[in-house]
mmCIF file of C-alpha atoms and ligand atoms in Angstrom:
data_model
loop_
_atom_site.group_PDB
_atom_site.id
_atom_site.type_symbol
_atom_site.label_atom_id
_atom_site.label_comp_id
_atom_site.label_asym_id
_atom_site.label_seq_id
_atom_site.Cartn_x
_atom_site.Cartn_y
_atom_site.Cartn_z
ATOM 1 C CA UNK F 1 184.819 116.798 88.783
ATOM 2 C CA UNK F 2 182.205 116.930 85.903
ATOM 3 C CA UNK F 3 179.843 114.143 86.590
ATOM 4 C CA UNK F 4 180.767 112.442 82.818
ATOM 5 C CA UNK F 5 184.307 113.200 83.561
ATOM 6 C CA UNK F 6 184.251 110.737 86.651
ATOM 7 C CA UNK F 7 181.999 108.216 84.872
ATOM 8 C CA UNK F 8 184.221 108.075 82.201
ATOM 9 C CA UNK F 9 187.451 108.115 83.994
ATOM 10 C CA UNK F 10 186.744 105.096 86.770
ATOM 11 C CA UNK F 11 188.598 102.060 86.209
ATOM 12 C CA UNK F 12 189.052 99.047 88.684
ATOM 13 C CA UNK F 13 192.068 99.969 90.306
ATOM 14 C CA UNK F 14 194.140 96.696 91.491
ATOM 15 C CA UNK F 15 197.123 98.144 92.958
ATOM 16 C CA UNK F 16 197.320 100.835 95.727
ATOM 17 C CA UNK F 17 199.384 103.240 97.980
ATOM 18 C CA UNK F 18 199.095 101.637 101.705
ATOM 19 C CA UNK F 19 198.289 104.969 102.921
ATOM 20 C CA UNK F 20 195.316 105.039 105.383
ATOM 21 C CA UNK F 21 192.099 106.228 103.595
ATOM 22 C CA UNK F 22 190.385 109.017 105.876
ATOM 23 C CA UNK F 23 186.795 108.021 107.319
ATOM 24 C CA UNK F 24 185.881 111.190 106.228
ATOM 25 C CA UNK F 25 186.308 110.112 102.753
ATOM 26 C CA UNK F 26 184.229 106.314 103.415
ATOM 27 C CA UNK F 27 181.633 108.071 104.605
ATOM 28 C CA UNK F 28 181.078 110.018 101.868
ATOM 29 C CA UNK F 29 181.436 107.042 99.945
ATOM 30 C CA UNK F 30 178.699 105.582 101.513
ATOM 31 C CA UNK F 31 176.184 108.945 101.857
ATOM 32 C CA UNK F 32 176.783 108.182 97.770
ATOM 33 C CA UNK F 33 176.183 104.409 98.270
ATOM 34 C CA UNK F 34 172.897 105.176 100.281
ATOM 35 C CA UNK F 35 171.702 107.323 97.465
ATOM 36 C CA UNK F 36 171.138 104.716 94.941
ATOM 37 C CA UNK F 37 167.644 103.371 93.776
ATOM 38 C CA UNK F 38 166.282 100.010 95.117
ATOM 39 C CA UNK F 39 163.321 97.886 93.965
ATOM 40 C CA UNK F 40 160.745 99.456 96.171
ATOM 41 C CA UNK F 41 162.688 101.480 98.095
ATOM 42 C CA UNK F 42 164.122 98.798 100.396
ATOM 43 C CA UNK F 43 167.569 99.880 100.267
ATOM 44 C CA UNK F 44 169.254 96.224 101.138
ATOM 45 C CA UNK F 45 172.999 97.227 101.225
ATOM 46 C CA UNK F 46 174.569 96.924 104.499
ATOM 47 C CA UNK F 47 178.349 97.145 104.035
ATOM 48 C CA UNK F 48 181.222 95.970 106.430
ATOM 49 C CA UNK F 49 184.456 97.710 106.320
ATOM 50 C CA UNK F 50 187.509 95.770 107.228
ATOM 51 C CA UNK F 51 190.817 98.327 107.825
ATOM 52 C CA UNK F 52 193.657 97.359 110.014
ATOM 53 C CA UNK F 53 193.198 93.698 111.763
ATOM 54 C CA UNK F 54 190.721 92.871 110.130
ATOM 55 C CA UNK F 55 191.627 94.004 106.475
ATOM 56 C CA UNK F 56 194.761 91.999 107.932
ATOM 57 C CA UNK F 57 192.711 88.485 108.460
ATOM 58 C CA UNK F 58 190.670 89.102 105.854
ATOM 59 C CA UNK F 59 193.623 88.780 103.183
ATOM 60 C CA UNK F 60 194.446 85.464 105.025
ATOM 61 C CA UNK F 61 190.914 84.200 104.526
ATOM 62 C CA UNK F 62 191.328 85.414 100.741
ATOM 63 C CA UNK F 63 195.029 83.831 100.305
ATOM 64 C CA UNK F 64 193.334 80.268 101.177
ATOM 65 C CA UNK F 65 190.475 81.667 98.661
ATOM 66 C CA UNK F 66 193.232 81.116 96.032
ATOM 67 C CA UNK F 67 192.727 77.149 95.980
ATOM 68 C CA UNK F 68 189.494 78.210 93.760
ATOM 69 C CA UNK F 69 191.924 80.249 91.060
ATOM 70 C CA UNK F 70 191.609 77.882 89.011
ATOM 71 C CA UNK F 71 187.546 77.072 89.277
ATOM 72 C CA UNK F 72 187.184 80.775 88.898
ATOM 73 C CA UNK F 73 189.493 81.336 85.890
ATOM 74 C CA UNK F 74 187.202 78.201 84.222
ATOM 75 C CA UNK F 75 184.120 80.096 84.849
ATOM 76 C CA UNK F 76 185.644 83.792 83.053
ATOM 77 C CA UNK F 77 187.801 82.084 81.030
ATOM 78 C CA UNK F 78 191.080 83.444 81.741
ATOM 79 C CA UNK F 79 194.208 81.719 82.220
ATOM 80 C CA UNK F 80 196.071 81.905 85.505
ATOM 81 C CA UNK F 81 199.556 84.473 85.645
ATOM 82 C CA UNK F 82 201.070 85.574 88.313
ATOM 83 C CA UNK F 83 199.759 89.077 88.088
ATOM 84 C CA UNK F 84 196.301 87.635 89.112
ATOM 85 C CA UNK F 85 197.450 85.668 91.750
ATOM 86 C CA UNK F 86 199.094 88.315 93.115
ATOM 87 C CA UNK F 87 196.155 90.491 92.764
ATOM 88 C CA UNK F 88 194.107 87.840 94.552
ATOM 89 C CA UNK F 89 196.693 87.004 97.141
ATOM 90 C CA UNK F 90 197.177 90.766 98.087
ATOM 91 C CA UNK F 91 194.535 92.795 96.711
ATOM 92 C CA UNK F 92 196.802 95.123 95.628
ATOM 93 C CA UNK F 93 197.399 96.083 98.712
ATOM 94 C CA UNK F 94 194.022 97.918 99.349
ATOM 95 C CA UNK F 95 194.433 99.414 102.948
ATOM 96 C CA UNK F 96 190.374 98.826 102.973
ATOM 97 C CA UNK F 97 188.297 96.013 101.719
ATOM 98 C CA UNK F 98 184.193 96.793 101.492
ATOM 99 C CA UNK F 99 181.883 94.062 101.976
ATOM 100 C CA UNK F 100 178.755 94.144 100.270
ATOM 101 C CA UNK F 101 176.081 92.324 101.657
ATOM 102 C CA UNK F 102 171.873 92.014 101.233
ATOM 103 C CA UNK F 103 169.291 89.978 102.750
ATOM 104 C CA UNK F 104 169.604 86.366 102.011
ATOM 105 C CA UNK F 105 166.486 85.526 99.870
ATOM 106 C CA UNK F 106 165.376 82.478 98.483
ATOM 107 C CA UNK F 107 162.907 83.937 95.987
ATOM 108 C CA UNK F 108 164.606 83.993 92.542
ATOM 109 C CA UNK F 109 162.334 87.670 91.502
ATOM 110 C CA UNK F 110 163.131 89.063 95.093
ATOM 111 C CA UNK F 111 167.048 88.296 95.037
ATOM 112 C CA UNK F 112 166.919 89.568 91.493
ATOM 113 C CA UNK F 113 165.563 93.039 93.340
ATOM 114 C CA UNK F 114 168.288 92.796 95.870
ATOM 115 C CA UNK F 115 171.201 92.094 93.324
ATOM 116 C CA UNK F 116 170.088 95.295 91.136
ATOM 117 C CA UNK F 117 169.620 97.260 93.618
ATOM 118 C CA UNK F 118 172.919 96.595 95.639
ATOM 119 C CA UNK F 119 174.749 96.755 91.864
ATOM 120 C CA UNK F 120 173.157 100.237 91.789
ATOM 121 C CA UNK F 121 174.523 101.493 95.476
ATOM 122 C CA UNK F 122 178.345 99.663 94.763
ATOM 123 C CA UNK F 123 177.971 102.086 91.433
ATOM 124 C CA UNK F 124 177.484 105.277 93.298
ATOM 125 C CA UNK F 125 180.502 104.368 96.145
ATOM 126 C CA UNK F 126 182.775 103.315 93.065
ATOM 127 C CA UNK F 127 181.925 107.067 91.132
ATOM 128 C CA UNK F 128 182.175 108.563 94.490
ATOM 129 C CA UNK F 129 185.752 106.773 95.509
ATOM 130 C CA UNK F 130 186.873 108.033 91.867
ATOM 131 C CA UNK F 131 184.954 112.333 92.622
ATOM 132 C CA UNK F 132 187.434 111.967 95.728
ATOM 133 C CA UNK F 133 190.650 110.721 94.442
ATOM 134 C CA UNK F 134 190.408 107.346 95.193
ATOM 135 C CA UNK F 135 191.069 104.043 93.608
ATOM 136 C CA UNK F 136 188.353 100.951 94.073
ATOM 137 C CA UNK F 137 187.805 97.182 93.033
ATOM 138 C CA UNK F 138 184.719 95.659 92.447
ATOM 139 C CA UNK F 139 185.203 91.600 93.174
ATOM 140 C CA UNK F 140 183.297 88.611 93.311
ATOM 141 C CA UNK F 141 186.177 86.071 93.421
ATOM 142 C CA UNK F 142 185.152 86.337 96.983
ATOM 143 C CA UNK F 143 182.531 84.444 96.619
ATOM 144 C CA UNK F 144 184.029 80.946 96.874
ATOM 145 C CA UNK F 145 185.609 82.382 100.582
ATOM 146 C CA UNK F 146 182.125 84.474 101.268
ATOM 147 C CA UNK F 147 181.274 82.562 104.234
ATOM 148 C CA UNK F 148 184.583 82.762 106.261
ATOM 149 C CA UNK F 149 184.034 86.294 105.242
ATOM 150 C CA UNK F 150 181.213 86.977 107.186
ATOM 151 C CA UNK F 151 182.352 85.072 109.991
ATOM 152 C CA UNK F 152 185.314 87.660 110.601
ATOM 153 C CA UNK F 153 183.252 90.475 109.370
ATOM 154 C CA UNK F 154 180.169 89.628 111.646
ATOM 155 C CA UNK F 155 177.568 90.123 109.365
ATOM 156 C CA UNK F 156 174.883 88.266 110.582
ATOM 157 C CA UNK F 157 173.054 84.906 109.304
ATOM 158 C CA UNK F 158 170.313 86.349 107.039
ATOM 159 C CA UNK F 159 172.255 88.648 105.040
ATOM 160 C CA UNK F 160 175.202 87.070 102.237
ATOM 161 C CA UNK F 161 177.837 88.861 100.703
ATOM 162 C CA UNK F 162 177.994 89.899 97.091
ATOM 163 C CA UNK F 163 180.871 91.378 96.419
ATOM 164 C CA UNK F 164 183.773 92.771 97.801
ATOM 165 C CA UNK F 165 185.126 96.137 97.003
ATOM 166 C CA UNK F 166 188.879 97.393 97.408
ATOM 167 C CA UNK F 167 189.399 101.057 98.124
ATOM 168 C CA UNK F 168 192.200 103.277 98.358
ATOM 169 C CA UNK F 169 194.711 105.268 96.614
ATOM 170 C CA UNK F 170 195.951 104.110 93.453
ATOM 171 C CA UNK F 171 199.308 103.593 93.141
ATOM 172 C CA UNK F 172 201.747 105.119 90.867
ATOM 173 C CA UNK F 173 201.472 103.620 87.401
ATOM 174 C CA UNK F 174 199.309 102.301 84.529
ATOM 175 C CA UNK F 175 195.604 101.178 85.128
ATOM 176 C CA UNK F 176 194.466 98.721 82.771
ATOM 177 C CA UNK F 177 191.375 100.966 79.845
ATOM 178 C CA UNK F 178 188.860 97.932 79.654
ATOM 179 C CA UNK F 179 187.658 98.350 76.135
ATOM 180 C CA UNK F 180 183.752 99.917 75.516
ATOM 181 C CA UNK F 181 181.696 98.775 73.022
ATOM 182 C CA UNK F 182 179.094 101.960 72.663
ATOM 183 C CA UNK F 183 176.977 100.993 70.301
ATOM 184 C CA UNK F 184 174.436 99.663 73.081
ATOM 185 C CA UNK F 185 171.186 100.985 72.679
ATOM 186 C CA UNK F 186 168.457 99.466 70.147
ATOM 187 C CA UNK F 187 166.062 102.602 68.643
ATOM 188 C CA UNK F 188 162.485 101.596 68.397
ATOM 189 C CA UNK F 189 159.667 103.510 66.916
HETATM 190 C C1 FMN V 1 179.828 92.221 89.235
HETATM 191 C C2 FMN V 1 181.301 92.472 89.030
HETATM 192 C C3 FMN V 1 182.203 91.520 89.451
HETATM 193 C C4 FMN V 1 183.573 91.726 89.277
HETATM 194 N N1 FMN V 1 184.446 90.801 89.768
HETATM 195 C C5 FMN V 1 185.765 91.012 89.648
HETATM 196 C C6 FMN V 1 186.685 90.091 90.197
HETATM 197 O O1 FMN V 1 186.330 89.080 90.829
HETATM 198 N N2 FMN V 1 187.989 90.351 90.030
HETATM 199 C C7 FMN V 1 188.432 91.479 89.399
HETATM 200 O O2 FMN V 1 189.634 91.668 89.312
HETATM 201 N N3 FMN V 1 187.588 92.388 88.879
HETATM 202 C C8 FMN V 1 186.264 92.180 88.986
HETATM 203 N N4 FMN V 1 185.387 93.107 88.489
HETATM 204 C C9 FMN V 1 185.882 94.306 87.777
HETATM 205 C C10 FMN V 1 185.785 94.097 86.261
HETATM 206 O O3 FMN V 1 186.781 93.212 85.849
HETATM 207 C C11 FMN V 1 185.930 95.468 85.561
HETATM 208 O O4 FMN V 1 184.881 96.310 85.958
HETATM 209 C C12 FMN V 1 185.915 95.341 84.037
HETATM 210 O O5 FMN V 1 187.020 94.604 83.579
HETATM 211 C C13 FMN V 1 185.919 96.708 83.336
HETATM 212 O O6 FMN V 1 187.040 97.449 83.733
HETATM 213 P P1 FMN V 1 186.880 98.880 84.431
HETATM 214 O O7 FMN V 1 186.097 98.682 85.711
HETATM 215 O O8 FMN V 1 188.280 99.354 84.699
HETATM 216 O O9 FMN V 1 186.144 99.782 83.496
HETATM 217 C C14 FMN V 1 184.023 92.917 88.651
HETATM 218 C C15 FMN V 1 183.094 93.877 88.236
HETATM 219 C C16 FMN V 1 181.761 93.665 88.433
HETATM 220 C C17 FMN V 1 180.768 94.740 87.996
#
């Protein structure tokens, strides 16, 4: 696919086919994810990929994530449906959940690094997951479950997770077109 053809065509998929995405397919994923640019080439994404038993637990650990819906839908401002907490209960099903993790920093200006940078790799494996006919969700709900996360996930003390990323293949259906405002850039002479 054209590259502005896959930029333009991503969405965040939330509902998905339970078929089993190839590791074939991750990896490339990932080769994309390892391509991004980090503040001083540090390159602080690690991610942990639960599929089968663990994908299993980790919707368990997400399902008792749902007692902070509501603190959540506060903070964005949204009001609570079903749809959403199916979406959070099940994560649409996603046959693979990505965790996204960097070094845990206490530095305001070095976390700042980290969060950029890691935003910059979770860009490339979301374009990639779209190049190969995949569906993926970006998520930080996870954050109020993060460290029972990591537990099951075994990433280690000094690195935190950021964000959580569903992958696989998008269901039959409509996907939401999140509105664009393009008018983004201020000219200066
Ligand atoms: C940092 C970040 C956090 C996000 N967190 C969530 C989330 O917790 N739940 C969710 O459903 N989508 C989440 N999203 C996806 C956004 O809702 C989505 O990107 C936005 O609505 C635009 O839609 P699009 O990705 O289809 O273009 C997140 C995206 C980003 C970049």
């Amino acid at each position: 696919m054209d590259f502005f053809e896959v930029v333009k065509s991503r969405r965040s998929v939330r509902m998905y086919r339970p078929d089993a995405v190839p590791r074939e397919l991750l990896d490339k994923m990932f080769e994309a994810a390892s391509c991004a640019p980090s503040a001083m080439n540090e390159q602080p994404w690690r991610y942990y990929v639960a599929t089968g038993e663990s994908r299993r637990r980790l919707g368990e650990i997400m399902v008792q994530g749902t007692h902070y819906l509501e603190e959540y839908m506060a903070v964005i401002g949204h009001d609570l449906d079903d749809q959403l907490l199916h979406w959070y209960t099940e994560l649409g099903g996603a046959p693979v959940v990505i965790a996204a993790t960097m070094p845990r920093v206490d530095d305001e200006f070095m976390r700042l690094n980290k969060h950029l940078s890691v935003g910059a790799s979770i860009q490339n494996l979301l374009l990639a997951a779209r190049d190969l006919g995949l569906g993926a969700c970006n998520l930080t709900f996870s954050y109020w479950v993060s460290d029972e996360i990591a537990k099951l996930l075994g990433v280690p003390e000094d690195r935190v997770i950021i964000a959580l990323i569903s992958v696989g293949y998008p269901a039959d259906g409509p996907v939401a077109v999140a509105e664009r405002e393009h008018d983004i850039a201020c000219y200066l002479d």
